[in-house]
mmCIF file of C-alpha atoms in Angstrom:
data_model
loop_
_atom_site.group_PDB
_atom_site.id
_atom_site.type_symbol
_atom_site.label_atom_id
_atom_site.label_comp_id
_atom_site.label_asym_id
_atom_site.label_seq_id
_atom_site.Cartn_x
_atom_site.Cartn_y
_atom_site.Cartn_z
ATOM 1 C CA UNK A 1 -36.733 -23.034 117.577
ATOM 2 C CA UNK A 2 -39.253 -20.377 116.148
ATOM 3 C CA UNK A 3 -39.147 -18.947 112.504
ATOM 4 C CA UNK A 4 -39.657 -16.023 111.419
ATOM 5 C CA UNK A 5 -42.283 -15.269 108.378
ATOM 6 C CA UNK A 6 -40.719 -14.391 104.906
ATOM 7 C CA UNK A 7 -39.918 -10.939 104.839
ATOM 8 C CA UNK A 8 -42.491 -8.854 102.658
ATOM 9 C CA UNK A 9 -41.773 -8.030 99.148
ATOM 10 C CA UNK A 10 -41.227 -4.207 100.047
ATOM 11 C CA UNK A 11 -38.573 -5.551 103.056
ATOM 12 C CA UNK A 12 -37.185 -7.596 100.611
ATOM 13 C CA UNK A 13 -35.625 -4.636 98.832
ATOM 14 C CA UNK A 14 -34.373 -2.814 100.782
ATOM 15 C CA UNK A 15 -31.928 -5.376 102.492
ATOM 16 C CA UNK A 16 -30.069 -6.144 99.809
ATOM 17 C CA UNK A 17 -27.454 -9.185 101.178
ATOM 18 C CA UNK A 18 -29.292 -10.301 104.379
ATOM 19 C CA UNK A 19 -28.508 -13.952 104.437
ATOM 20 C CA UNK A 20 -25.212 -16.251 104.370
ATOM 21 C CA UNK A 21 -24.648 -18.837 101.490
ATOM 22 C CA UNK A 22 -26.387 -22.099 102.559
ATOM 23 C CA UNK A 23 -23.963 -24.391 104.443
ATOM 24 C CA UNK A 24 -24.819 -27.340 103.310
ATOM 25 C CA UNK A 25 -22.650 -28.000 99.431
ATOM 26 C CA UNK A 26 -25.776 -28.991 97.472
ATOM 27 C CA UNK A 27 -27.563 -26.080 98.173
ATOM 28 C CA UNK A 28 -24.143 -23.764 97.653
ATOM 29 C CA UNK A 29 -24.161 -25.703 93.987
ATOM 30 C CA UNK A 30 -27.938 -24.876 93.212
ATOM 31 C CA UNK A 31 -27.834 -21.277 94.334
ATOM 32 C CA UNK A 32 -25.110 -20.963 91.698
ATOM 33 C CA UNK A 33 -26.878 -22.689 89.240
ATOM 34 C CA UNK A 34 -29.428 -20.518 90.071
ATOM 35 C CA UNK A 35 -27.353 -17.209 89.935
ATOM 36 C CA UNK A 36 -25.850 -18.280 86.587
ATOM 37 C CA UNK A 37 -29.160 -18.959 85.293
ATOM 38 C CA UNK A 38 -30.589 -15.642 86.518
ATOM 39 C CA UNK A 39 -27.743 -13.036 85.362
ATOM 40 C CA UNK A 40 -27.029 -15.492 81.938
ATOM 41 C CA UNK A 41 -29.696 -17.203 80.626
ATOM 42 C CA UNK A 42 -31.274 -20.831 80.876
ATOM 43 C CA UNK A 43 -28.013 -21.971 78.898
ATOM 44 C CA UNK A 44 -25.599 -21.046 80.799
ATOM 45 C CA UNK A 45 -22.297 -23.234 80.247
ATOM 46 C CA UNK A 46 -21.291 -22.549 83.617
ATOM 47 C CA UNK A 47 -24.270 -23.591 85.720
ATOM 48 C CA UNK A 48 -23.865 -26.717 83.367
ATOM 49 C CA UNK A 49 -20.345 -27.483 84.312
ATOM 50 C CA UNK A 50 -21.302 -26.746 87.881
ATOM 51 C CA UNK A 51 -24.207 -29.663 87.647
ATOM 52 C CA UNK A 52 -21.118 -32.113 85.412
ATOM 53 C CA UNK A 53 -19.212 -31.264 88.330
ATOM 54 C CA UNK A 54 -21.421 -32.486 91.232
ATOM 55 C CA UNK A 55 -23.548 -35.098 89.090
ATOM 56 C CA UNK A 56 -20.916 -36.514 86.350
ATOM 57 C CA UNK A 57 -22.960 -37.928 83.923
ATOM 58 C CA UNK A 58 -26.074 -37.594 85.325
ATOM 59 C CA UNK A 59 -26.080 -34.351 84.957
ATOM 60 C CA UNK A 60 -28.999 -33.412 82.615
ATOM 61 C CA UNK A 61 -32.050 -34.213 85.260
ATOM 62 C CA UNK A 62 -31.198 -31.505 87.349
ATOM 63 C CA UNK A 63 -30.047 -29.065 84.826
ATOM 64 C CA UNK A 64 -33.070 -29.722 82.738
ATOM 65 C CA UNK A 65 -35.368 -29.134 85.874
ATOM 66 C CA UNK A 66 -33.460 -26.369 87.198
ATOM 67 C CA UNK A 67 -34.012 -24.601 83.633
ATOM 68 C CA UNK A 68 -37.856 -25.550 84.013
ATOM 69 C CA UNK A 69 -37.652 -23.846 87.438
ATOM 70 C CA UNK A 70 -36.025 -20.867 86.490
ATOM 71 C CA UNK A 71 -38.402 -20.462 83.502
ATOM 72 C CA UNK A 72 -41.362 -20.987 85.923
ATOM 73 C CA UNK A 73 -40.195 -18.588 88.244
ATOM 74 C CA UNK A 74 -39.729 -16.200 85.746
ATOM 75 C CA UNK A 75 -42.890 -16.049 83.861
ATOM 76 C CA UNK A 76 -45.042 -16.063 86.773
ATOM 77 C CA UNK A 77 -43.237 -13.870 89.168
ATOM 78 C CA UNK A 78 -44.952 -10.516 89.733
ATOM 79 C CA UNK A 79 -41.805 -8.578 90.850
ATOM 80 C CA UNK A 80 -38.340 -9.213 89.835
ATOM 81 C CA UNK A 81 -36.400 -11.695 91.876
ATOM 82 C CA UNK A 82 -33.186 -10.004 92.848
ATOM 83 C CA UNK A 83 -29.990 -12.146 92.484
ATOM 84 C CA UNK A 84 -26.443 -11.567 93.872
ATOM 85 C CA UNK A 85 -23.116 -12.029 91.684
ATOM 86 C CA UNK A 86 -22.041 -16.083 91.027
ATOM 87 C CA UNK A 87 -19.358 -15.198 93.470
ATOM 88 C CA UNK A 88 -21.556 -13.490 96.809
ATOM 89 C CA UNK A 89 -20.898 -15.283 99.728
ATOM 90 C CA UNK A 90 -24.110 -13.867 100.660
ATOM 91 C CA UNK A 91 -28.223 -14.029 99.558
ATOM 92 C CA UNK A 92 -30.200 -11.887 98.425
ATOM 93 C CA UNK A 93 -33.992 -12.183 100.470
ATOM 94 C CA UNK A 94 -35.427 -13.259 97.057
ATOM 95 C CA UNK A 95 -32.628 -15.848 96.779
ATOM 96 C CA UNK A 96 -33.123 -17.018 100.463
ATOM 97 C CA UNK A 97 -36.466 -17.624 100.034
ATOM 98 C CA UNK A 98 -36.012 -19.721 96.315
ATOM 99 C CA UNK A 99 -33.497 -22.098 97.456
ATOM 100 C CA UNK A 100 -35.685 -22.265 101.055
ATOM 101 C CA UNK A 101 -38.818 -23.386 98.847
ATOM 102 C CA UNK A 102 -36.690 -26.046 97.061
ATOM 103 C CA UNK A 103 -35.538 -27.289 100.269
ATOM 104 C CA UNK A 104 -38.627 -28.100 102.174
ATOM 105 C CA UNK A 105 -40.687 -28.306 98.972
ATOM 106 C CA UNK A 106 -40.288 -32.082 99.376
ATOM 107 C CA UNK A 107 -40.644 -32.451 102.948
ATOM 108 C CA UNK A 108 -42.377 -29.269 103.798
ATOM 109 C CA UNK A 109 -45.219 -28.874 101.268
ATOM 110 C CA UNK A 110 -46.798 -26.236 102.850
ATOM 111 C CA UNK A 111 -44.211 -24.191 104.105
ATOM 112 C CA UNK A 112 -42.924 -24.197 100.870
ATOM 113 C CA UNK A 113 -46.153 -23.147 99.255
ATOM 114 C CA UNK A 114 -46.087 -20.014 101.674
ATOM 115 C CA UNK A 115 -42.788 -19.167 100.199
ATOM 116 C CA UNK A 116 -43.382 -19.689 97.168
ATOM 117 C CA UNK A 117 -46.747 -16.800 97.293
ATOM 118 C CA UNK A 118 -44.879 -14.552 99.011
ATOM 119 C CA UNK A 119 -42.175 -14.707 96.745
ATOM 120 C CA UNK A 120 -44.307 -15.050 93.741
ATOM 121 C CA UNK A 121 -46.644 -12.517 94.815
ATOM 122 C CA UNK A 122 -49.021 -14.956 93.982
ATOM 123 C CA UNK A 123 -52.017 -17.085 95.376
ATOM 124 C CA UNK A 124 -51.773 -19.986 93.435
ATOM 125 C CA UNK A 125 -47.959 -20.661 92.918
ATOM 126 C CA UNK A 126 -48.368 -24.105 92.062
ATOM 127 C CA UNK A 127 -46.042 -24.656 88.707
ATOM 128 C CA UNK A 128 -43.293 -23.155 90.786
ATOM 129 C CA UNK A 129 -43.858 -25.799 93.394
ATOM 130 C CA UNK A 130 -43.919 -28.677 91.052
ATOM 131 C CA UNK A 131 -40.754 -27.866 89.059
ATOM 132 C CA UNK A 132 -38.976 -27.271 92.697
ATOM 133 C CA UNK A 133 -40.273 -30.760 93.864
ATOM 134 C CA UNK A 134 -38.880 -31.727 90.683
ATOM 135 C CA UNK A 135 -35.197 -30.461 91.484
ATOM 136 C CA UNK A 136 -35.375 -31.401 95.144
ATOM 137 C CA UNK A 137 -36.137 -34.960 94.195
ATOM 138 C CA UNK A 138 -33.326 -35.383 91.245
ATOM 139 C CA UNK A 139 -30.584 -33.543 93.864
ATOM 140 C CA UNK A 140 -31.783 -35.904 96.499
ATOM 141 C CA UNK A 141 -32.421 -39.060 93.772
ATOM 142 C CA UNK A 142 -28.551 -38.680 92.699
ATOM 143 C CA UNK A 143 -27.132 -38.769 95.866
ATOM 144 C CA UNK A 144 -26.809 -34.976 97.199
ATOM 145 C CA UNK A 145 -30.330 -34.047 98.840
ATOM 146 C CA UNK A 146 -30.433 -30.119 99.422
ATOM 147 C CA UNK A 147 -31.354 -30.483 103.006
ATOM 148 C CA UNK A 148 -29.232 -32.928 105.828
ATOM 149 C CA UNK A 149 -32.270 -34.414 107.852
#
Protein backbone atom coordinates (compact mmCIF):
# COMPACT_ATOMS: atom_id res chain seq x y z
CA UNK A 1 0.00 0.00 0.00
CA UNK A 2 1.66 3.45 -0.90
CA UNK A 3 0.72 6.87 0.77
CA UNK A 4 0.43 9.76 -0.47
CA UNK A 5 2.36 13.00 1.11
CA UNK A 6 0.16 15.54 3.10
CA UNK A 7 -1.36 17.78 0.81
CA UNK A 8 0.36 21.35 0.85
CA UNK A 9 -1.01 24.10 2.86
CA UNK A 10 -2.23 26.02 -0.39
CA UNK A 11 -4.07 22.38 -1.54
CA UNK A 12 -5.33 22.25 1.70
CA UNK A 13 -7.73 25.11 1.03
CA UNK A 14 -9.04 24.74 -1.58
CA UNK A 15 -10.61 21.19 -0.96
CA UNK A 16 -12.63 21.98 1.60
CA UNK A 17 -14.31 18.28 2.80
CA UNK A 18 -11.83 15.82 1.17
CA UNK A 19 -11.79 13.05 3.66
CA UNK A 20 -14.50 10.66 5.43
CA UNK A 21 -14.90 10.65 9.32
CA UNK A 22 -12.37 8.11 10.71
CA UNK A 23 -13.95 4.63 11.02
CA UNK A 24 -12.65 3.56 13.83
CA UNK A 25 -15.17 5.16 17.19
CA UNK A 26 -12.22 6.58 19.16
CA UNK A 27 -11.02 8.59 16.57
CA UNK A 28 -14.89 9.67 15.51
CA UNK A 29 -14.99 10.80 19.50
CA UNK A 30 -11.63 12.86 19.33
CA UNK A 31 -12.34 14.58 16.05
CA UNK A 32 -15.42 15.87 17.87
CA UNK A 33 -13.70 16.78 20.76
CA UNK A 34 -11.58 18.38 18.56
CA UNK A 35 -14.31 20.24 16.48
CA UNK A 36 -16.02 21.36 19.71
CA UNK A 37 -12.87 22.60 20.97
CA UNK A 38 -12.02 24.45 17.74
CA UNK A 39 -15.49 26.31 16.92
CA UNK A 40 -16.15 26.72 21.12
CA UNK A 41 -13.40 27.10 23.13
CA UNK A 42 -11.06 24.81 25.37
CA UNK A 43 -14.25 24.52 27.73
CA UNK A 44 -16.51 23.27 25.82
CA UNK A 45 -19.31 21.27 27.87
CA UNK A 46 -19.94 19.23 24.99
CA UNK A 47 -16.54 17.85 24.05
CA UNK A 48 -16.60 17.16 27.92
CA UNK A 49 -19.70 15.09 27.91
CA UNK A 50 -18.41 13.45 24.78
CA UNK A 51 -15.02 12.32 26.82
CA UNK A 52 -17.80 11.33 30.26
CA UNK A 53 -19.40 9.47 27.64
CA UNK A 54 -16.58 7.23 26.28
CA UNK A 55 -14.28 7.40 29.53
CA UNK A 56 -16.92 7.59 32.61
CA UNK A 57 -14.99 8.76 35.25
CA UNK A 58 -11.85 8.84 33.87
CA UNK A 59 -12.59 11.34 31.91
CA UNK A 60 -10.31 14.32 32.84
CA UNK A 61 -6.81 12.76 31.34
CA UNK A 62 -7.91 13.02 28.00
CA UNK A 63 -9.91 16.12 28.21
CA UNK A 64 -7.15 17.84 30.04
CA UNK A 65 -4.61 16.72 27.26
CA UNK A 66 -6.85 17.27 24.49
CA UNK A 67 -7.21 21.03 25.84
CA UNK A 68 -3.24 21.10 26.05
CA UNK A 69 -3.31 19.93 22.40
CA UNK A 70 -5.65 22.22 21.11
CA UNK A 71 -3.88 25.12 22.90
CA UNK A 72 -0.55 23.88 21.38
CA UNK A 73 -1.86 23.69 18.10
CA UNK A 74 -3.18 26.91 18.29
CA UNK A 75 -0.43 29.09 19.42
CA UNK A 76 2.07 27.67 17.22
CA UNK A 77 0.20 27.12 14.06
CA UNK A 78 1.22 29.51 11.27
CA UNK A 79 -2.07 29.31 9.26
CA UNK A 80 -5.43 28.66 10.59
CA UNK A 81 -6.47 25.07 10.89
CA UNK A 82 -9.80 24.78 9.17
CA UNK A 83 -12.48 22.72 11.04
CA UNK A 84 -15.83 21.28 9.79
CA UNK A 85 -19.26 21.58 11.84
CA UNK A 86 -19.53 18.93 15.14
CA UNK A 87 -21.96 17.22 12.88
CA UNK A 88 -19.71 16.72 9.19
CA UNK A 89 -19.54 13.35 8.32
CA UNK A 90 -16.61 14.53 6.54
CA UNK A 91 -12.76 16.20 7.27
CA UNK A 92 -11.47 18.96 6.54
CA UNK A 93 -7.45 18.34 5.09
CA UNK A 94 -6.33 20.26 8.25
CA UNK A 95 -8.52 17.93 10.35
CA UNK A 96 -7.26 14.77 8.45
CA UNK A 97 -3.96 15.48 9.04
CA UNK A 98 -4.49 16.41 13.19
CA UNK A 99 -6.24 13.35 14.11
CA UNK A 100 -3.57 11.37 11.51
CA UNK A 101 -0.62 12.88 13.75
CA UNK A 102 -2.37 11.69 16.96
CA UNK A 103 -2.75 8.37 15.54
CA UNK A 104 0.68 7.32 14.58
CA UNK A 105 2.25 9.85 16.95
CA UNK A 106 2.74 6.85 19.27
CA UNK A 107 3.68 4.28 16.91
CA UNK A 108 4.79 6.37 14.04
CA UNK A 109 7.08 9.07 15.48
CA UNK A 110 8.27 10.24 12.45
CA UNK A 111 5.52 10.16 10.25
CA UNK A 112 3.81 12.00 12.66
CA UNK A 113 6.47 14.64 12.97
CA UNK A 114 6.08 15.17 9.07
CA UNK A 115 2.50 15.91 9.70
CA UNK A 116 2.75 17.74 12.23
CA UNK A 117 5.40 20.52 10.02
CA UNK A 118 3.36 20.45 7.31
CA UNK A 119 0.46 21.18 9.17
CA UNK A 120 2.15 23.50 11.50
CA UNK A 121 4.02 25.14 8.88
CA UNK A 122 6.72 24.61 11.06
CA UNK A 123 10.27 22.95 11.37
CA UNK A 124 10.38 22.18 14.79
CA UNK A 125 6.76 21.09 15.79
CA UNK A 126 7.77 19.37 18.76
CA UNK A 127 5.16 20.65 21.67
CA UNK A 128 2.48 19.60 19.25
CA UNK A 129 3.97 16.15 19.15
CA UNK A 130 4.31 15.74 22.82
CA UNK A 131 0.79 16.84 23.85
CA UNK A 132 -0.53 14.35 20.87
CA UNK A 133 1.64 11.47 22.37
CA UNK A 134 0.04 12.58 25.40
CA UNK A 135 -3.67 11.99 24.11
CA UNK A 136 -2.77 8.92 22.09
CA UNK A 137 -1.41 7.28 25.19
CA UNK A 138 -4.46 8.25 27.74
CA UNK A 139 -7.12 7.07 24.69
CA UNK A 140 -5.08 3.96 24.35
CA UNK A 141 -4.18 3.76 28.47
CA UNK A 142 -8.16 3.76 29.15
CA UNK A 143 -9.05 1.21 26.98
CA UNK A 144 -9.98 2.87 23.42
CA UNK A 145 -6.54 3.31 21.44
CA UNK A 146 -7.20 5.67 18.32
CA UNK A 147 -5.71 3.25 15.92
CA UNK A 148 -6.83 -0.89 15.64
CA UNK A 149 -3.28 -2.51 15.06
Amino acid sequence: MTTQPPPSPASRAMQPLPHHQPAHSPARVLLFVIRRMGAHGLHDAMAAQALFTTFGPNFRRPLTLIRTLMAEVSSVSVDAIRIAPACCCRMTADEGALVECIVHSIRRPGRAALIATDLLGRREPGSVLIAAAAVAGAFEDLGAPLCRG
